[in-house]
mmCIF file of C-alpha atoms in Angstrom:
data_model
loop_
_atom_site.group_PDB
_atom_site.id
_atom_site.type_symbol
_atom_site.label_atom_id
_atom_site.label_comp_id
_atom_site.label_asym_id
_atom_site.label_seq_id
_atom_site.Cartn_x
_atom_site.Cartn_y
_atom_site.Cartn_z
ATOM 1 C CA MET A 1 91.688 119.130 105.737
ATOM 2 C CA LYS A 2 94.097 116.926 107.643
ATOM 3 C CA THR A 3 92.666 114.691 110.319
ATOM 4 C CA ALA A 4 94.033 114.626 113.846
ATOM 5 C CA SER A 5 96.733 112.054 114.399
ATOM 6 C CA THR A 6 96.286 109.381 117.024
ATOM 7 C CA THR A 7 98.780 107.111 118.718
ATOM 8 C CA HIS A 8 98.143 103.569 119.937
ATOM 9 C CA GLU A 9 100.863 101.812 121.939
ATOM 10 C CA ALA A 10 100.830 98.044 121.477
ATOM 11 C CA GLN A 11 100.762 96.151 124.754
ATOM 12 C CA THR A 12 103.572 93.743 123.916
ATOM 13 C CA PRO A 13 106.546 92.915 126.157
ATOM 14 C CA ALA A 14 108.893 94.561 123.641
ATOM 15 C CA SER A 15 107.160 97.932 123.962
ATOM 16 C CA ARG A 16 106.737 97.973 127.755
ATOM 17 C CA GLY A 17 109.791 100.060 128.436
ATOM 18 C CA ASP A 18 110.337 103.300 130.267
ATOM 19 C CA PRO A 19 107.078 105.207 129.570
ATOM 20 C CA ALA A 20 108.958 108.495 129.318
ATOM 21 C CA LEU A 21 111.355 107.030 126.750
ATOM 22 C CA ILE A 22 108.534 105.440 124.743
ATOM 23 C CA SER A 23 106.651 108.734 124.735
ATOM 24 C CA ARG A 24 109.747 110.653 123.623
ATOM 25 C CA LEU A 25 110.417 108.143 120.826
ATOM 26 C CA GLU A 26 106.814 108.398 119.643
ATOM 27 C CA ALA A 27 107.241 112.172 119.434
ATOM 28 C CA ARG A 28 110.548 111.792 117.575
ATOM 29 C CA PHE A 29 109.133 109.434 114.950
ATOM 30 C CA ARG A 30 106.028 111.539 114.524
ATOM 31 C CA GLU A 31 108.382 114.449 113.846
ATOM 32 C CA VAL A 32 110.531 112.389 111.432
ATOM 33 C CA THR A 33 107.443 111.237 109.515
ATOM 34 C CA GLN A 34 105.988 114.722 109.281
ATOM 35 C CA LEU A 35 109.323 116.075 108.058
ATOM 36 C CA LEU A 36 109.781 113.384 105.417
ATOM 37 C CA TYR A 37 106.194 113.163 104.219
ATOM 38 C CA ASP A 38 105.046 116.786 104.109
ATOM 39 C CA THR A 39 106.538 118.508 101.086
ATOM 40 C CA ARG A 40 105.562 121.907 102.458
ATOM 41 C CA VAL A 41 108.690 121.517 104.625
ATOM 42 C CA PRO A 42 111.483 123.314 102.697
ATOM 43 C CA PRO A 43 114.317 120.971 101.599
ATOM 44 C CA ARG A 44 116.962 122.855 103.604
ATOM 45 C CA VAL A 45 114.832 122.696 106.764
ATOM 46 C CA LEU A 46 114.222 118.997 106.100
ATOM 47 C CA SER A 47 117.955 118.247 105.898
ATOM 48 C CA GLU A 48 118.831 120.247 109.001
ATOM 49 C CA ARG A 49 116.118 118.801 111.211
ATOM 50 C CA LEU A 50 116.450 115.255 109.900
ATOM 51 C CA ALA A 51 120.238 115.027 110.208
ATOM 52 C CA PRO A 52 120.403 114.093 113.934
ATOM 53 C CA PHE A 53 118.175 111.059 113.337
ATOM 54 C CA LEU A 54 120.122 109.483 110.451
ATOM 55 C CA ALA A 55 122.745 106.766 110.907
ATOM 56 C CA GLU A 56 125.619 106.673 108.426
ATOM 57 C CA ASP A 57 124.518 103.275 107.103
ATOM 58 C CA ILE A 58 120.825 104.108 106.689
ATOM 59 C CA VAL A 59 119.022 102.119 103.962
ATOM 60 C CA PHE A 60 115.749 103.101 102.298
ATOM 61 C CA VAL A 61 113.413 100.587 100.618
ATOM 62 C CA ASP A 62 110.073 101.007 98.891
ATOM 63 C CA PRO A 63 108.278 98.875 96.259
ATOM 64 C CA TRP A 64 110.163 100.650 93.443
ATOM 65 C CA GLN A 65 113.650 101.335 94.766
ATOM 66 C CA THR A 66 116.330 100.806 97.381
ATOM 67 C CA GLY A 67 119.406 102.792 98.317
ATOM 68 C CA GLY A 68 121.865 103.214 101.156
ATOM 69 C CA GLY A 69 124.072 105.755 102.849
ATOM 70 C CA ARG A 70 123.328 108.920 104.791
ATOM 71 C CA GLU A 71 124.175 111.350 101.989
ATOM 72 C CA THR A 72 122.226 109.385 99.369
ATOM 73 C CA TYR A 73 119.215 109.248 101.686
ATOM 74 C CA ARG A 74 119.418 112.977 102.421
ATOM 75 C CA ARG A 75 119.677 113.937 98.740
ATOM 76 C CA GLY A 76 116.784 111.613 97.860
ATOM 77 C CA ALA A 77 114.557 113.125 100.547
ATOM 78 C CA GLU A 78 115.377 116.643 99.390
ATOM 79 C CA GLY A 79 114.694 115.654 95.781
ATOM 80 C CA PHE A 80 111.249 114.311 96.583
ATOM 81 C CA HIS A 81 110.370 117.554 98.352
ATOM 82 C CA ARG A 82 111.340 119.518 95.253
ATOM 83 C CA MET A 83 109.716 117.155 92.753
ATOM 84 C CA LEU A 84 106.417 116.010 94.307
ATOM 85 C CA ARG A 85 103.605 117.305 96.510
ATOM 86 C CA PHE A 86 102.217 115.180 99.326
ATOM 87 C CA ASP A 87 101.516 115.048 103.050
ATOM 88 C CA PHE A 88 100.777 112.263 105.518
ATOM 89 C CA ASP A 89 97.985 111.569 108.003
ATOM 90 C CA ILE A 90 99.158 109.318 110.833
ATOM 91 C CA THR A 91 96.578 106.771 111.991
ATOM 92 C CA GLN A 92 98.722 104.674 114.346
ATOM 93 C CA LEU A 93 102.277 104.919 115.629
ATOM 94 C CA ASN A 94 103.888 102.105 117.590
ATOM 95 C CA ILE A 95 107.317 101.822 119.213
ATOM 96 C CA GLN A 96 108.892 98.453 120.038
ATOM 97 C CA LEU A 97 112.119 98.256 122.008
ATOM 98 C CA GLU A 98 114.127 95.065 122.206
ATOM 99 C CA GLU A 99 114.411 94.019 125.825
ATOM 100 C CA GLY A 100 117.836 94.711 127.266
ATOM 101 C CA GLN A 101 119.136 96.281 124.063
ATOM 102 C CA GLU A 102 119.294 99.858 122.908
ATOM 103 C CA GLN A 103 117.549 99.261 119.607
ATOM 104 C CA GLY A 104 114.032 98.954 118.329
ATOM 105 C CA ARG A 105 111.469 99.526 115.626
ATOM 106 C CA ALA A 106 108.898 102.221 114.932
ATOM 107 C CA ILE A 107 105.874 101.358 112.795
ATOM 108 C CA VAL A 108 103.662 104.114 111.382
ATOM 109 C CA ASP A 109 100.335 103.355 109.721
ATOM 110 C CA GLY A 110 98.656 106.145 107.805
ATOM 111 C CA VAL A 111 97.626 107.694 104.503
ATOM 112 C CA MET A 112 99.955 109.491 102.128
ATOM 113 C CA ASN A 113 97.972 112.170 100.316
ATOM 114 C CA LEU A 114 99.491 112.675 96.863
ATOM 115 C CA ARG A 115 98.638 116.231 95.800
ATOM 116 C CA GLN A 116 100.526 116.601 92.527
ATOM 117 C CA PHE A 117 97.259 117.361 90.743
ATOM 118 C CA SER A 118 95.266 118.531 93.764
ATOM 119 C CA TRP A 119 93.238 120.909 91.578
ATOM 120 C CA LEU A 120 91.804 117.751 90.009
ATOM 121 C CA TYR A 121 92.224 114.978 92.585
ATOM 122 C CA THR A 122 94.088 114.164 95.799
ATOM 123 C CA TYR A 123 95.223 110.546 95.627
ATOM 124 C CA PRO A 124 95.020 108.824 99.055
ATOM 125 C CA LEU A 125 97.511 105.986 99.372
ATOM 126 C CA ARG A 126 97.468 103.886 102.530
ATOM 127 C CA THR A 127 101.080 103.499 103.609
ATOM 128 C CA ILE A 128 102.939 101.649 106.352
ATOM 129 C CA LEU A 129 106.362 102.960 107.367
ATOM 130 C CA VAL A 130 108.929 100.925 109.272
ATOM 131 C CA TYR A 131 111.970 102.503 110.914
ATOM 132 C CA ASP A 132 114.638 100.290 112.525
ATOM 133 C CA PHE A 133 116.793 102.273 114.919
ATOM 134 C CA THR A 134 119.392 102.178 117.658
ATOM 135 C CA LEU A 135 119.521 104.501 120.642
ATOM 136 C CA GLU A 136 122.470 106.783 121.343
ATOM 137 C CA ARG A 137 123.147 109.307 124.071
ATOM 138 C CA SER A 138 122.848 112.911 122.978
ATOM 139 C CA ALA A 139 124.984 115.751 124.365
ATOM 140 C CA ASP A 140 122.407 116.354 127.115
ATOM 141 C CA GLY A 141 122.402 112.655 128.108
ATOM 142 C CA GLU A 142 119.062 111.707 126.565
ATOM 143 C CA LEU A 143 118.646 108.542 124.503
ATOM 144 C CA GLU A 144 117.859 109.521 120.927
ATOM 145 C CA PRO A 145 117.099 107.334 117.871
ATOM 146 C CA ARG A 146 119.456 106.813 114.949
ATOM 147 C CA ILE A 147 117.623 105.307 111.972
ATOM 148 C CA HIS A 148 119.413 102.483 110.142
ATOM 149 C CA PHE A 149 116.554 101.196 107.996
ATOM 150 C CA HIS A 150 113.467 102.920 106.580
ATOM 151 C CA GLU A 151 110.895 100.940 104.606
ATOM 152 C CA GLU A 152 107.846 102.360 102.885
ATOM 153 C CA MET A 153 105.067 99.878 102.058
ATOM 154 C CA TRP A 154 101.948 100.469 99.990
ATOM 155 C CA SER A 155 98.940 98.279 99.302
ATOM 156 C CA LEU A 156 98.561 97.511 95.590
ATOM 157 C CA GLY A 157 94.852 96.937 96.166
ATOM 158 C CA ASP A 158 94.454 100.332 97.829
ATOM 159 C CA MET A 159 96.473 101.919 95.023
ATOM 160 C CA ILE A 160 94.137 100.499 92.364
ATOM 161 C CA ALA A 161 91.014 101.271 94.390
ATOM 162 C CA ALA A 162 91.994 104.945 94.653
ATOM 163 C CA VAL A 163 92.276 105.508 90.882
ATOM 164 C CA PRO A 164 89.346 107.617 89.652
ATOM 165 C CA GLY A 165 87.252 105.741 87.090
ATOM 166 C CA VAL A 166 88.769 102.390 88.105
ATOM 167 C CA SER A 167 87.722 102.336 91.751
ATOM 168 C CA TRP A 168 84.063 101.388 91.191
ATOM 169 C CA PHE A 169 84.852 98.531 88.786
ATOM 170 C CA TYR A 170 87.666 97.198 90.980
ATOM 171 C CA THR A 171 85.733 97.251 94.269
ATOM 172 C CA LYS A 172 82.194 96.501 93.009
ATOM 173 C CA VAL A 173 82.861 94.122 90.113
ATOM 174 C CA PHE A 174 86.374 92.655 90.006
ATOM 175 C CA ARG A 175 86.842 91.829 93.708
ATOM 176 C CA PRO A 176 83.380 90.219 94.208
ATOM 177 C CA ALA A 177 83.716 88.281 90.931
ATOM 178 C CA PHE A 178 87.185 87.061 91.850
ATOM 179 C CA SER A 179 85.872 86.002 95.270
ATOM 180 C CA VAL A 180 83.076 83.956 93.669
ATOM 181 C CA GLY A 181 85.559 82.328 91.290
ATOM 182 C CA PHE A 182 87.989 81.552 94.108
ATOM 183 C CA LEU A 183 85.253 79.986 96.265
ATOM 184 C CA ALA A 184 83.992 77.922 93.304
ATOM 185 C CA ALA A 185 87.523 76.631 92.673
ATOM 186 C CA SER A 186 87.924 75.843 96.360
ATOM 187 C CA GLU A 187 84.652 73.922 96.408
ATOM 188 C CA PHE A 188 85.663 71.979 93.296
ATOM 189 C CA TYR A 189 88.933 70.844 94.867
ATOM 190 C CA ARG A 190 87.194 70.089 98.198
ATOM 191 C CA ARG A 191 84.668 67.792 96.487
ATOM 192 C CA ARG A 192 87.328 66.148 94.344
ATOM 193 C CA GLU A 193 89.367 65.389 97.454
ATOM 194 C CA ALA A 194 86.270 64.021 99.230
ATOM 195 C CA ARG A 195 85.612 61.578 96.376
ATOM 196 C CA ARG A 196 89.078 60.058 96.611
ATOM 197 C CA PRO A 197 89.328 56.811 98.576
ATOM 198 C CA ALA A 198 90.977 57.137 101.957
ATOM 199 C CA ALA A 199 94.676 56.393 101.866
ATOM 200 C CA ALA A 200 95.613 52.961 103.134
ATOM 201 C CA HIS A 201 97.280 52.961 106.528
#
């Protein structure tokens, strides 16, 4: 079952804009994320609903790949919806607008649920999404986002910790053992430094 999404607006000067605009942008990027990261959305519907948000020079980056151009992005998104099965639970969504400029950044923190083998296991992958955008006037005069850059970031540690059969060893054995080793090495270098004579001034 999917958990309810929540939104937390950061209290930074960059995000203290028109509350109505911030709220509308939050809704837009929630919609974009749910379109892109829920493969139950049919590819044709994805392309049609996503099109108004994509700039011609949009670039996509994740830990494995990068690519640019509106058509390349659109075809890649459609391909993922045909090839894989996943959805996305949003934990936090933050909008930052640059003061005095019609551009900004949306940051989405959540969990991508990979369901390719859901009969056996749903793989939860914590993911942070970054969208850089500009604002343009729509036909009805509203400011709407055009995405120029979309980055998808995963935690390697979370990825390893979510692997069945590996999770227990990684979290209960490897990480604590590595921590002990790191602290021992730190103490060794601290004591070695303390034994050195003070540098002449």
